Each structure stands twice: as C-alpha cells, then as structure tokens.
PDB file of C-alpha atoms in Angstrom:
ATOM      1  CA  PHE A 283      19.656  31.668   2.991  1.00  0.00           C
ATOM      2  CA  GLY A 284      21.634  29.757   0.361  1.00  0.00           C
ATOM      3  CA  GLY A 285      23.460  26.354   0.068  1.00  0.00           C
ATOM      4  CA  ILE A 286      20.370  24.673  -0.821  1.00  0.00           C
ATOM      5  CA  LYS A 287      20.536  21.205  -2.297  1.00  0.00           C
ATOM      6  CA  LYS A 288      17.125  19.654  -2.638  1.00  0.00           C
ATOM      7  CA  SER A 289      15.383  22.659  -3.773  1.00  0.00           C
ATOM      8  CA  VAL A 290      14.896  24.107  -7.631  1.00  0.00           C
ATOM      9  CA  ILE A 291      15.643  27.563  -6.032  1.00  0.00           C
ATOM     10  CA  ASN A 292      19.026  27.745  -4.501  1.00  0.00           C
ATOM     11  CA  ARG A 293      18.479  30.755  -2.177  1.00  0.00           C
ATOM     12  CA  THR A 294      15.535  31.835  -0.722  1.00  0.00           C
ATOM     13  CA  GLY A 295      14.019  33.739   2.081  1.00  0.00           C
ATOM     14  CA  PHE A 296      11.658  33.032   5.265  1.00  0.00           C
ATOM     15  CA  ASP A 297       9.140  34.950   6.888  1.00  0.00           C
ATOM     16  CA  SER A 298      10.550  33.677  10.161  1.00  0.00           C
ATOM     17  CA  ASP A 299      13.450  31.804  11.937  1.00  0.00           C
ATOM     18  CA  THR A 300      11.467  29.051  12.365  1.00  0.00           C
ATOM     19  CA  GLU A 301      10.773  28.282   8.945  1.00  0.00           C
ATOM     20  CA  ARG A 302      14.609  28.747   8.182  1.00  0.00           C
ATOM     21  CA  ARG A 303      15.099  26.170  10.737  1.00  0.00           C
ATOM     22  CA  PHE A 304      12.724  23.900   8.933  1.00  0.00           C
ATOM     23  CA  ALA A 305      14.545  24.133   5.875  1.00  0.00           C
ATOM     24  CA  ILE A 306      17.661  23.295   7.308  1.00  0.00           C
ATOM     25  CA  ALA A 307      15.860  19.888   8.658  1.00  0.00           C
ATOM     26  CA  LEU A 308      14.424  19.224   5.219  1.00  0.00           C
ATOM     27  CA  GLU A 309      18.031  19.792   3.685  1.00  0.00           C
ATOM     28  CA  ASP A 310      19.321  17.117   6.399  1.00  0.00           C
ATOM     29  CA  ASP A 311      16.585  14.812   6.198  1.00  0.00           C
ATOM     30  CA  SER A 312      17.458  11.767   4.015  1.00  0.00           C
ATOM     31  CA  ASN A 313      13.821  10.829   3.716  1.00  0.00           C
ATOM     32  CA  VAL A 314      13.198  14.368   1.726  1.00  0.00           C
ATOM     33  CA  LEU A 315      14.003  14.245  -2.118  1.00  0.00           C
ATOM     34  CA  LYS A 316      12.795  18.099  -3.049  1.00  0.00           C
ATOM     35  CA  TRP A 317      11.687  20.731  -1.318  1.00  0.00           C
ATOM     36  CA  VAL A 318      10.643  24.619  -2.282  1.00  0.00           C
ATOM     37  CA  ARG A 319       9.215  27.641  -0.835  1.00  0.00           C
ATOM     38  CA  PRO A 320       6.729  28.551  -3.758  1.00  0.00           C
ATOM     39  CA  PRO A 321       6.759  32.012  -4.924  1.00  0.00           C
ATOM     40  CA  LEU A 322       3.422  34.108  -4.035  1.00  0.00           C
ATOM     41  CA  GLY A 323       1.071  33.237  -6.666  1.00  0.00           C
ATOM     42  CA  GLN A 324       2.696  30.135  -7.949  1.00  0.00           C
ATOM     43  CA  THR A 325       0.723  27.748  -5.998  1.00  0.00           C
ATOM     44  CA  PRO A 326      -2.693  29.805  -4.918  1.00  0.00           C
ATOM     45  CA  ILE A 327      -5.280  27.908  -2.812  1.00  0.00           C
ATOM     46  CA  SER A 328      -8.622  29.632  -3.016  1.00  0.00           C
ATOM     47  CA  TYR A 329     -10.276  29.898   0.394  1.00  0.00           C
ATOM     48  CA  ARG A 330     -12.907  31.912   1.819  1.00  0.00           C
ATOM     49  CA  GLY A 331     -10.208  34.931   2.916  1.00  0.00           C
ATOM     50  CA  GLY A 332      -8.813  34.891  -0.610  1.00  0.00           C
ATOM     51  CA  ASP A 333      -5.950  32.993  -2.029  1.00  0.00           C
ATOM     52  CA  TYR A 334      -3.551  31.165   0.336  1.00  0.00           C
ATOM     53  CA  ASN A 335      -0.004  29.965  -0.511  1.00  0.00           C
ATOM     54  CA  PRO A 336       1.443  27.339   1.445  1.00  0.00           C
ATOM     55  CA  ASP A 337       4.961  27.879   3.230  1.00  0.00           C
ATOM     56  CA  PHE A 338       6.505  24.867   1.710  1.00  0.00           C
ATOM     57  CA  ILE A 339       6.076  22.008  -1.012  1.00  0.00           C
ATOM     58  CA  VAL A 340       8.113  18.906  -0.138  1.00  0.00           C
ATOM     59  CA  GLU A 341       8.513  15.541  -2.017  1.00  0.00           C
ATOM     60  CA  THR A 342       9.728  12.467   0.403  1.00  0.00           C
ATOM     61  CA  LEU A 343      10.182   9.141  -0.889  1.00  0.00           C
ATOM     62  CA  ALA A 344       6.571   8.056  -0.579  1.00  0.00           C
ATOM     63  CA  HIS A 345       4.766  11.419  -0.338  1.00  0.00           C
ATOM     64  CA  ARG A 346       4.082  14.654  -1.319  1.00  0.00           C
ATOM     65  CA  PHE A 347       3.174  17.433   1.174  1.00  0.00           C
ATOM     66  CA  LEU A 348       1.830  21.157   1.212  1.00  0.00           C
ATOM     67  CA  ILE A 349       3.172  22.269   4.625  1.00  0.00           C
ATOM     68  CA  GLU A 350       2.488  25.216   6.602  1.00  0.00           C
ATOM     69  CA  VAL A 351       4.629  26.328  10.143  1.00  0.00           C
ATOM     70  CA  LYS A 352       2.573  28.377  12.414  1.00  0.00           C
ATOM     71  CA  ALA A 353       3.255  29.805  15.804  1.00  0.00           C
ATOM     72  CA  GLN A 354       1.504  27.794  18.513  1.00  0.00           C
ATOM     73  CA  GLY A 355      -0.880  30.708  19.397  1.00  0.00           C
ATOM     74  CA  GLU A 356      -2.236  30.693  15.862  1.00  0.00           C
ATOM     75  CA  LEU A 357      -3.297  27.210  15.192  1.00  0.00           C
ATOM     76  CA  LYS A 358      -6.734  27.683  16.119  1.00  0.00           C
ATOM     77  CA  THR A 359      -7.516  30.909  14.696  1.00  0.00           C
ATOM     78  CA  ASP A 360     -10.365  31.000  11.921  1.00  0.00           C
ATOM     79  CA  GLU A 361      -7.967  32.029   9.472  1.00  0.00           C
ATOM     80  CA  VAL A 362      -5.536  29.380   9.859  1.00  0.00           C
ATOM     81  CA  LYS A 363      -8.563  26.638  10.116  1.00  0.00           C
ATOM     82  CA  GLY A 364      -9.866  28.164   6.842  1.00  0.00           C
ATOM     83  CA  LYS A 365      -6.620  27.944   5.061  1.00  0.00           C
ATOM     84  CA  ALA A 366      -5.936  24.319   6.311  1.00  0.00           C
ATOM     85  CA  LYS A 367      -9.368  23.105   5.062  1.00  0.00           C
ATOM     86  CA  ALA A 368      -8.980  24.341   1.811  1.00  0.00           C
ATOM     87  CA  ALA A 369      -5.051  22.884   1.421  1.00  0.00           C
ATOM     88  CA  ALA A 370      -6.570  19.678   2.691  1.00  0.00           C
ATOM     89  CA  GLU A 371      -8.873  19.577   0.102  1.00  0.00           C
ATOM     90  CA  TRP A 372      -6.533  20.781  -2.688  1.00  0.00           C
ATOM     91  CA  CYS A 373      -4.367  17.612  -1.377  1.00  0.00           C
ATOM     92  CA  ARG A 374      -7.476  15.476  -1.678  1.00  0.00           C
ATOM     93  CA  VAL A 375      -8.391  16.384  -5.354  1.00  0.00           C
ATOM     94  CA  ALA A 376      -4.850  16.366  -6.351  1.00  0.00           C
ATOM     95  CA  THR A 377      -4.346  12.980  -5.205  1.00  0.00           C
ATOM     96  CA  GLU A 378      -7.532  11.417  -6.958  1.00  0.00           C
ATOM     97  CA  ASN A 379      -6.542  13.410 -10.069  1.00  0.00           C
ATOM     98  CA  GLN A 380      -2.893  12.087 -10.624  1.00  0.00           C
ATOM     99  CA  ALA A 381      -0.799   8.820 -10.579  1.00  0.00           C
ATOM    100  CA  GLY A 382       1.959   8.710  -8.203  1.00  0.00           C
ATOM    101  CA  LYS A 383       2.433   9.776  -4.622  1.00  0.00           C
ATOM    102  CA  PRO A 384      -0.577  11.031  -2.531  1.00  0.00           C
ATOM    103  CA  TRP A 385      -0.637  14.656  -1.388  1.00  0.00           C
ATOM    104  CA  SER A 386      -1.148  15.805   2.416  1.00  0.00           C
ATOM    105  CA  TYR A 387      -1.480  18.756   4.094  1.00  0.00           C
ATOM    106  CA  LEU A 388       0.463  19.551   7.262  1.00  0.00           C
ATOM    107  CA  LEU A 389      -0.031  22.192   9.727  1.00  0.00           C
ATOM    108  CA  ILE A 390       3.400  22.032  11.787  1.00  0.00           C
ATOM    109  CA  PRO A 391       3.482  23.932  15.355  1.00  0.00           C
ATOM    110  CA  GLU A 392       6.697  25.872  15.668  1.00  0.00           C
ATOM    111  CA  ASP A 393       7.790  24.366  18.930  1.00  0.00           C
ATOM    112  CA  SER A 394       8.066  20.722  16.804  1.00  0.00           C
ATOM    113  CA  VAL A 395      10.513  22.460  14.376  1.00  0.00           C
ATOM    114  CA  SER A 396      14.375  21.934  14.816  1.00  0.00           C
ATOM    115  CA  GLU A 397      17.143  21.510  12.548  1.00  0.00           C
ATOM    116  CA  THR A 398      17.670  17.987  14.079  1.00  0.00           C
ATOM    117  CA  ASN A 399      14.097  16.806  13.787  1.00  0.00           C
ATOM    118  CA  THR A 400      13.018  14.803  10.659  1.00  0.00           C
ATOM    119  CA  LEU A 401      10.212  15.303   8.785  1.00  0.00           C
ATOM    120  CA  ALA A 402       8.451  12.479   9.995  1.00  0.00           C
ATOM    121  CA  PHE A 403       8.926  13.476  13.377  1.00  0.00           C
ATOM    122  CA  MET A 404       7.449  16.691  12.952  1.00  0.00           C
ATOM    123  CA  GLU A 405       4.527  14.936  10.886  1.00  0.00           C
ATOM    124  CA  GLY A 406       3.764  13.282  13.864  1.00  0.00           C
ATOM    125  CA  GLN A 407       3.123  16.496  15.817  1.00  0.00           C
ATOM    126  CA  ALA A 408       1.280  18.244  12.797  1.00  0.00           C
ATOM    127  CA  SER A 409      -2.318  18.819  12.546  1.00  0.00           C
ATOM    128  CA  ARG A 410      -3.464  17.706   8.930  1.00  0.00           C
ATOM    129  CA  GLY A 411      -6.425  20.236   8.400  1.00  0.00           C
TER     130      GLY A 411
END
C-alpha cells in the first residue's frame, strides 16, 4: 500500500484487508493528523503472553491512540482481552507521565471499518480495554 501522506512511513503492508481499509479511512479523515503501523518491536507492550505490538498508532487533533483492529469472533478471546488490558495500562501511564494529548487504547471490530467511516465513528463502536 503506497501513497500514504499522514505517516512517516510512505509504504506499508497490512495483515488483513480490514487493516488496509482502516488506513484509507485514516488518510481521508480530516481529524487525523498522523498515523503509523509501528514496525514489530518498536512499540512492544508486555502482557502475560509476551510482547504485544499494536496495529496502529494514531494522533488526532485532541488525542493519541493505540489501535487494534480485530475480527468480531476474536474480540472476546483471552489473548485479545489480555493485550487490551496491557495496552490500556500503557496508555494510562503514558498520559500520566507526559504533557500534551492523552492516550487511549481502542479495540475496533472489523465490521465497523469502512473507508468512508471517520475515526470518531469507529471509536464509538470500539472497546477501550
């Protein structure tokens, strides 16, 4: 996937078509300032199953997010719940220990993702971990 304008990385790959469509939505959303698919190991979050790397890091006009896009059937698994809990804690600590925009974790179900949806709409459909 190329032609990316809001990321420091102008070409990236995706693990699913849903992630690709999510990236298109981010590119088209006027409230999104920047986004990135962090390379493996660049943003590791420790949880009981090992290290977890979020799908996306997104900055909007008022907020920063760690975001995971998941299939509906995976949302309730112990692994996804464990990662969500660890990522939400990471966001809490990051918000407390830095000035500026707050951090939040979003777990977005794939059926909420569309190239025409805004991040704010998808955030309303998300779990916060």
